[in-house]
Amino acid sequence: MGNQPDIIIKLWGWVEPGWTLAQGWLLSPGAWSQFALLILAFYAARHIAQRLQPTLDRLITPPEGKAGLLVTARLFARRFLPLLLPVLAYALTAVGEEITRSIFGSGAVIAFGKRAFLFLAARIFVREVLTDSFLRLLGRYVLLPVAALYALGLLDDISARLEETVIALGNIRFSVMALIRGLIAGSLLFWLGTWSNRQSTDYIKKQEELRPATRELAVKATEVLIFGAAFLLLMSIMGIDLTAVAVLGGALGVGIGLGLQQIAANFVSGIILLLEGQTTVGDYVELDGGEKGTIVKMTARACVLETFDGKWIVVPNEHFITSRVVNYSDQGSANRYEAAFSVSYDTDINLVPAIIEEAVGKLPFVLRHPDGPDCELKGFGESAVDFAVEYWVNGIDDGKNKYGSPVLFAIWNALKEHGIEMPYPHRVIEVKRAAAKAGA
């Protein structure tokens, strides 16, 4: 090998230990016995798995039409049945390794087979057990390479080499292994935090006995706790001193105070809104600035209003605290509306209130509580007597409900039925002739 290029010599330096080990296995009677034990363990595990898997499948599979936490847990456990064969092979191989080491004093071949079965289990786990796309991607490019290196016996050497490789950024020094460990742990913690937040949000929103504002506050508090704990745990895994994080947090606090005042104000305002519960998702509100609509979403920074025509208006939370807000539908309370009309001066106006109140009261959406329809005399106009009927309904008179139009139809039909005229404007024009000129 002395006359070969450097690259060939380096490659041979890597391959030579494996070639020497393979020759030793092929020429050793103990190695052949270990190969036989590996084959025996595999076929024994395969036989046991073929007999055991149908029974386990039948026991774990829940009855059709059932639901609940136990059913979800059983369905989750059922996904791990494909791992039965490699796990059994690993366990039987571990027993064979103990027997081989006690007889021959070595068990390198069977230990390699045991690690190979573990790699097979990892491969099946990634391909058949994992259903989440992110976890499957992480398993394909992280778990499988690690399991392969472990099976080949190279994991410890590569880990030690990565620990020795140090990256320096100013006064901060960390190893490549710590960086890789942090990236993997950060990815897993981010996924776990997102999944936990999604599950807790679904659970909290199903608690109908809580006020909507209380549910939103619980959702936000849970989100902060989950991702805050994930961040602190990640810092601990990466070996970063939390004292430095506290100093960094103080610097960020100063930056927020100087340059991000509006964002901080909106965040605090959002917490106040959720705590007070005066406005919540589903309420129809109108602000001093003219924005009005139904609150469809409340975030840490702003509230989203949906108008009658389907547009979304994003209103910063601070506006709900510093300006006047009219809430038309606080927790589904009733709202009062008014419909104006006029009748002729020839009408017996004493009969009008009873006629209109009866007609409006027959409409299915008009409430009797807190008060029924109330028709009042408003004044005497130039051409007609002015009336208005007040009525209560549940909800807002918007594009979906349209309370005003049916009420006006009912007023019109009732007046026509009783022969009451709704007059046109009248104008009396007096024409004065000029006096004949004297001496004409």
XYZ file of C-alpha atoms in Angstrom:
440
model
C 0.000 0.000 0.000
C 3.054 2.251 0.210
C 2.911 3.305 -3.443
C -0.824 4.043 -3.465
C -2.314 7.561 -3.450
C -3.096 9.157 -0.098
C -6.853 8.861 -0.579
C -6.559 5.093 -1.146
C -4.390 4.723 1.925
C -6.909 6.712 4.022
C -9.848 4.670 2.754
C -7.993 1.456 3.466
C -7.317 2.703 6.984
C -11.075 2.939 7.456
C -11.918 -0.348 5.779
C -9.103 -2.477 7.198
C -10.530 -2.849 10.758
C -13.867 -4.007 9.344
C -12.151 -6.441 6.951
C -10.047 -7.868 9.761
C -13.133 -8.245 11.939
C -15.068 -9.974 9.140
C -12.171 -12.435 8.571
C -12.120 -13.210 12.269
C -15.851 -13.896 12.250
C -15.650 -16.155 9.202
C -12.770 -18.251 10.638
C -13.999 -18.498 14.232
C -16.183 -21.455 15.386
C -17.680 -19.183 18.055
C -18.735 -16.694 15.364
C -20.453 -19.481 13.384
C -22.376 -20.539 16.466
C -23.444 -16.930 16.959
C -24.638 -16.775 13.342
C -26.674 -19.920 14.014
C -28.176 -18.377 17.147
C -29.086 -15.245 15.191
C -30.924 -17.274 12.558
C -32.606 -19.357 15.249
C -33.693 -16.250 17.152
C -35.134 -14.668 14.005
C -37.192 -17.712 13.011
C -38.355 -18.238 16.593
C -39.426 -14.572 16.793
C -41.198 -14.872 13.436
C -43.101 -17.973 14.591
C -44.120 -16.371 17.879
C -45.169 -13.133 16.148
C -47.340 -15.015 13.612
C -49.139 -16.783 16.447
C -49.346 -13.820 18.815
C -50.171 -10.912 16.488
C -53.739 -11.965 15.529
C -54.632 -12.456 19.196
C -53.177 -9.098 20.200
C -54.900 -7.426 17.266
C -58.241 -8.859 18.342
C -57.734 -7.834 21.982
C -56.521 -4.300 21.254
C -58.963 -3.352 18.473
C -61.964 -1.565 20.076
C -65.559 -2.382 19.075
C -66.983 -0.373 16.195
C -69.021 2.681 17.085
C -67.274 3.216 20.418
C -65.563 6.478 21.363
C -63.630 7.867 24.280
C -60.161 8.116 25.745
C -59.764 4.340 26.189
C -60.719 3.717 22.558
C -58.184 6.312 21.408
C -55.489 4.688 23.554
C -56.278 1.221 22.146
C -56.156 2.473 18.567
C -52.826 4.149 19.321
C -51.420 0.922 20.795
C -52.636 -1.042 17.753
C -50.331 0.986 15.514
C -47.299 -0.574 17.269
C -48.163 -4.178 16.335
C -45.795 -4.171 13.294
C -42.917 -3.797 15.783
C -43.699 -7.167 17.378
C -41.339 -9.212 15.136
C -38.154 -7.084 15.470
C -38.727 -6.547 19.210
C -39.110 -10.279 19.815
C -36.026 -10.959 17.679
C -34.077 -8.362 19.674
C -35.150 -9.909 22.985
C -34.325 -13.472 21.910
C -30.988 -12.305 20.500
C -30.167 -10.618 23.811
C -30.762 -13.943 25.567
C -28.567 -15.681 22.986
C -25.822 -13.119 23.553
C -25.744 -13.887 27.269
C -25.482 -17.610 26.529
C -22.707 -17.077 23.950
C -20.639 -14.853 26.224
C -20.944 -17.337 29.064
C -19.742 -20.223 26.843
C -17.230 -18.632 24.430
C -16.357 -15.475 26.356
C -17.282 -13.257 23.394
C -20.432 -12.271 21.508
C -19.466 -9.660 18.928
C -21.403 -11.295 16.090
C -24.616 -11.777 18.010
C -24.291 -8.268 19.492
C -24.098 -6.920 15.939
C -27.216 -8.947 15.041
C -29.023 -7.535 18.056
C -28.208 -3.988 16.933
C -29.317 -4.912 13.385
C -32.709 -6.013 14.729
C -32.937 -2.705 16.556
C -32.277 -0.892 13.266
C -35.024 -2.985 11.638
C -37.408 -1.941 14.437
C -36.504 1.721 13.865
C -37.142 1.361 10.130
C -40.572 -0.225 10.685
C -41.354 2.428 13.301
C -40.673 5.230 10.821
C -42.461 3.631 7.874
C -45.538 2.094 9.509
C -46.047 3.567 12.983
C -45.390 7.277 12.500
C -48.234 9.057 10.711
C -47.320 12.685 11.284
C -45.383 14.036 8.301
C -42.949 16.047 10.439
C -42.151 13.116 12.752
C -41.728 10.806 9.767
C -39.296 13.283 8.184
C -37.374 13.522 11.452
C -37.304 9.736 11.763
C -36.097 9.259 8.184
C -33.205 11.721 8.413
C -32.298 11.479 12.114
C -33.495 8.256 13.747
C -32.572 5.887 10.924
C -29.021 7.261 10.409
C -28.401 7.110 14.171
C -29.753 3.539 14.334
C -27.572 2.559 11.361
C -24.445 3.999 12.985
C -25.324 2.225 16.233
C -25.795 -1.072 14.382
C -22.368 -0.681 12.737
C -20.773 0.198 16.084
C -19.667 3.634 14.888
C -22.020 5.794 16.949
C -19.729 6.212 19.974
C -16.696 7.145 17.879
C -18.593 9.682 15.767
C -20.260 11.163 18.872
C -16.857 11.563 20.549
C -15.426 13.234 17.428
C -18.377 15.656 17.265
C -18.007 16.441 20.977
C -14.366 17.327 20.400
C -15.162 19.653 17.483
C -15.833 23.055 19.060
C -17.330 26.125 17.391
C -16.450 29.518 18.866
C -18.557 32.648 18.378
C -16.811 35.333 20.341
C -16.928 34.292 23.994
C -19.521 31.588 23.304
C -18.123 28.104 22.666
C -20.132 24.977 21.959
C -19.477 21.609 20.348
C -20.982 20.417 17.090
C -22.624 17.600 19.039
C -24.345 20.120 21.305
C -25.595 22.013 18.242
C -26.964 18.833 16.636
C -28.502 17.766 19.935
C -30.125 21.189 20.284
C -31.560 21.125 16.750
C -33.052 17.669 17.238
C -34.387 18.463 20.702
C -35.729 21.831 19.515
C -37.573 20.201 16.620
C -39.117 17.566 18.881
C -40.056 20.103 21.563
C -41.588 22.428 18.979
C -43.697 19.589 17.561
C -44.659 18.375 21.029
C -45.552 21.916 22.118
C -47.671 22.466 19.010
C -49.449 19.130 19.470
C -50.028 19.729 23.200
C -51.303 23.236 22.532
C -53.705 21.936 19.871
C -55.037 19.211 22.164
C -55.449 21.536 25.149
C -57.162 24.152 22.974
C -59.683 21.614 21.687
C -60.363 20.416 25.227
C -60.804 23.910 26.686
C -63.111 25.061 23.886
C -65.400 22.094 24.569
C -66.047 23.325 28.132
C -69.369 25.033 27.477
C -69.856 25.963 31.143
C -67.012 28.503 30.898
C -67.513 31.967 29.468
C -66.037 32.441 25.985
C -63.620 35.035 27.360
C -62.524 32.635 30.097
C -61.939 29.917 27.512
C -59.844 32.261 25.366
C -57.801 33.311 28.404
C -57.231 29.677 29.382
C -56.120 28.875 25.829
C -53.609 31.753 25.773
C -52.286 30.946 29.259
C -51.833 27.283 28.341
C -50.010 28.247 25.147
C -47.603 30.510 27.052
C -46.946 27.825 29.690
C -46.340 25.057 27.123
C -43.928 26.973 24.911
C -42.263 28.668 27.904
C -41.546 25.270 29.457
C -40.322 23.957 26.086
C -37.935 26.912 25.744
C -36.476 26.451 29.240
C -36.103 22.713 28.682
C -34.329 23.332 25.379
C -31.919 25.747 27.059
C -31.159 23.091 29.670
C -30.591 20.402 27.019
C -28.190 22.621 25.083
C -26.306 23.449 28.280
C -26.928 27.208 28.056
C -26.712 29.059 31.363
C -30.124 30.497 32.225
C -28.411 33.466 33.892
C -27.297 34.605 30.448
C -30.872 34.195 29.266
C -32.055 36.401 32.123
C -29.587 39.112 31.099
C -30.719 38.768 27.490
C -34.332 38.975 28.628
C -33.576 42.216 30.457
C -32.022 43.669 27.320
C -35.029 42.597 25.281
C -37.290 44.213 27.872
C -35.503 47.525 27.402
C -35.826 47.144 23.641
C -39.541 46.459 23.946
C -39.978 49.461 26.183
C -38.228 51.752 23.723
C -39.140 50.481 20.291
C -42.069 48.103 20.624
C -44.390 50.067 22.866
C -47.454 49.547 20.691
C -46.937 45.790 20.481
C -46.494 45.565 24.259
C -49.554 47.771 24.812
C -51.662 45.612 22.530
C -50.456 42.438 24.231
C -51.314 43.751 27.704
C -54.641 45.086 26.408
C -55.449 41.630 25.022
C -54.838 40.061 28.443
C -57.083 42.707 30.080
C -59.850 42.025 27.543
C -59.709 38.292 28.229
C -59.666 38.800 32.006
C -62.591 41.249 32.056
C -64.698 39.350 29.556
C -66.631 42.465 28.517
C -66.092 41.634 24.849
C -65.590 38.153 23.524
C -65.819 36.047 20.382
C -69.317 36.248 18.883
C -70.137 39.766 20.132
C -71.181 42.479 17.705
C -69.311 45.667 18.581
C -68.910 49.195 17.271
C -65.883 51.364 18.050
C -65.526 55.127 18.103
C -63.417 54.929 14.974
C -66.385 53.561 13.029
C -65.244 49.921 12.917
C -68.113 47.550 13.591
C -68.720 43.859 13.148
C -68.818 40.501 14.882
C -65.691 39.427 16.760
C -64.582 36.185 15.121
C -61.089 35.903 16.613
C -59.127 37.342 19.537
C -55.335 37.127 19.420
C -52.573 38.455 21.645
C -52.206 41.511 19.388
C -55.596 42.284 17.852
C -59.247 41.351 17.471
C -60.679 40.372 14.101
C -64.122 41.776 13.234
C -66.280 40.358 10.457
C -68.629 42.842 8.815
C -72.045 42.080 7.349
C -70.572 41.922 3.850
C -67.929 39.343 4.826
C -64.920 41.657 5.188
C -62.487 41.174 8.059
C -61.237 44.163 10.030
C -58.169 43.737 12.258
C -58.480 46.099 15.242
C -55.552 46.418 17.706
C -56.491 45.414 21.248
C -55.469 48.828 22.559
C -58.466 50.425 20.805
C -60.835 48.340 22.929
C -59.239 49.731 26.092
C -58.613 53.392 25.235
C -61.792 54.184 23.246
C -65.542 53.804 23.713
C -66.894 50.423 22.570
C -70.577 49.706 22.001
C -71.366 46.020 22.495
C -74.703 45.059 20.963
C -74.623 41.379 21.847
C -72.920 40.785 25.152
C -73.405 37.066 25.805
C -76.441 36.832 23.518
C -78.535 39.459 25.325
C -81.656 40.860 23.664
C -81.516 44.082 21.644
C -84.185 46.700 21.086
C -84.939 48.260 17.716
C -87.352 50.902 16.484
C -89.404 51.162 13.292
C -90.868 54.564 12.401
C -94.032 55.209 10.336
C -96.669 57.907 9.805
C -100.470 58.046 9.393
C -102.886 60.563 8.011
C -104.313 63.357 10.146
C -107.762 61.947 9.326
C -106.943 58.795 11.337
C -108.234 58.077 14.835
C -104.755 57.915 16.306
C -106.034 56.353 19.546
C -106.514 53.037 17.654
C -103.061 52.939 16.052
C -100.914 51.669 19.008
C -103.054 48.599 19.664
C -103.234 47.688 15.960
C -99.469 47.958 15.419
C -98.491 46.238 18.686
C -100.720 43.271 17.837
C -99.344 42.991 14.304
C -95.676 43.230 15.338
C -96.210 40.909 18.302
C -97.285 38.105 15.953
C -93.847 37.976 14.317
C -91.968 34.874 15.554
C -88.680 36.649 16.311
C -90.192 39.464 18.397
C -89.719 38.844 22.128
C -92.181 39.294 24.975
C -89.368 39.712 27.487
C -87.936 42.015 28.669
C -90.815 43.880 27.019
C -93.297 43.336 24.204
C -93.844 45.673 21.213
C -94.484 49.265 22.269
C -96.001 51.728 19.778
C -95.541 55.395 20.747
C -96.653 58.712 19.328
C -93.568 60.643 18.302
C -94.955 63.936 17.040
C -97.076 65.851 14.565
C -95.417 66.397 11.232
C -96.250 68.725 8.414
C -98.221 66.112 6.493
C -98.771 63.203 8.895
C -98.791 62.023 12.488
C -95.473 60.321 13.353
C -95.368 57.025 15.252
C -92.641 54.486 16.111
C -92.870 50.933 17.383
C -90.117 49.535 19.626
C -89.507 45.787 19.760
C -86.956 43.380 21.274
C -85.157 40.570 19.421
C -82.348 38.138 20.133
C -79.387 39.083 17.979
C -78.395 41.871 15.640
C -80.426 43.239 12.743
C -77.852 42.357 10.120
C -77.618 40.617 6.767
C -78.482 37.227 8.260
C -81.362 38.245 10.518
C -83.100 41.167 8.701
C -85.573 41.983 11.455
C -86.404 45.469 10.224
C -87.937 44.492 6.888
C -90.537 41.989 8.259
C -91.557 44.538 10.904
C -92.162 47.220 8.281
C -94.164 44.757 6.173
C -96.296 43.896 9.215
C -96.949 47.614 9.888
C -97.909 48.236 6.264
C -100.266 45.259 6.088
C -101.906 46.124 9.425
C -102.558 49.736 8.394
C -103.965 48.665 5.007
C -106.184 46.062 6.680
C -107.753 48.706 8.938
C -108.045 51.295 6.181
C -105.503 53.653 7.693
C -103.797 55.874 5.179
C -100.069 56.614 5.095
C -100.272 59.975 3.276
C -97.944 61.647 0.835
C -96.492 64.986 1.883
C -99.031 67.782 1.508
C -98.212 71.355 0.590
C -100.711 74.193 0.601
C -99.765 76.906 -1.859
C -101.508 80.235 -1.542
C -101.365 82.498 -4.585
C -102.144 86.156 -4.027
C -103.063 88.223 -7.028
C -101.488 91.614 -7.150
C -103.993 94.467 -6.682
C -105.015 96.181 -9.820
C -102.938 99.158 -10.432
C -104.678 102.346 -9.577
C -106.261 104.007 -12.523
C -106.124 100.752 -14.573
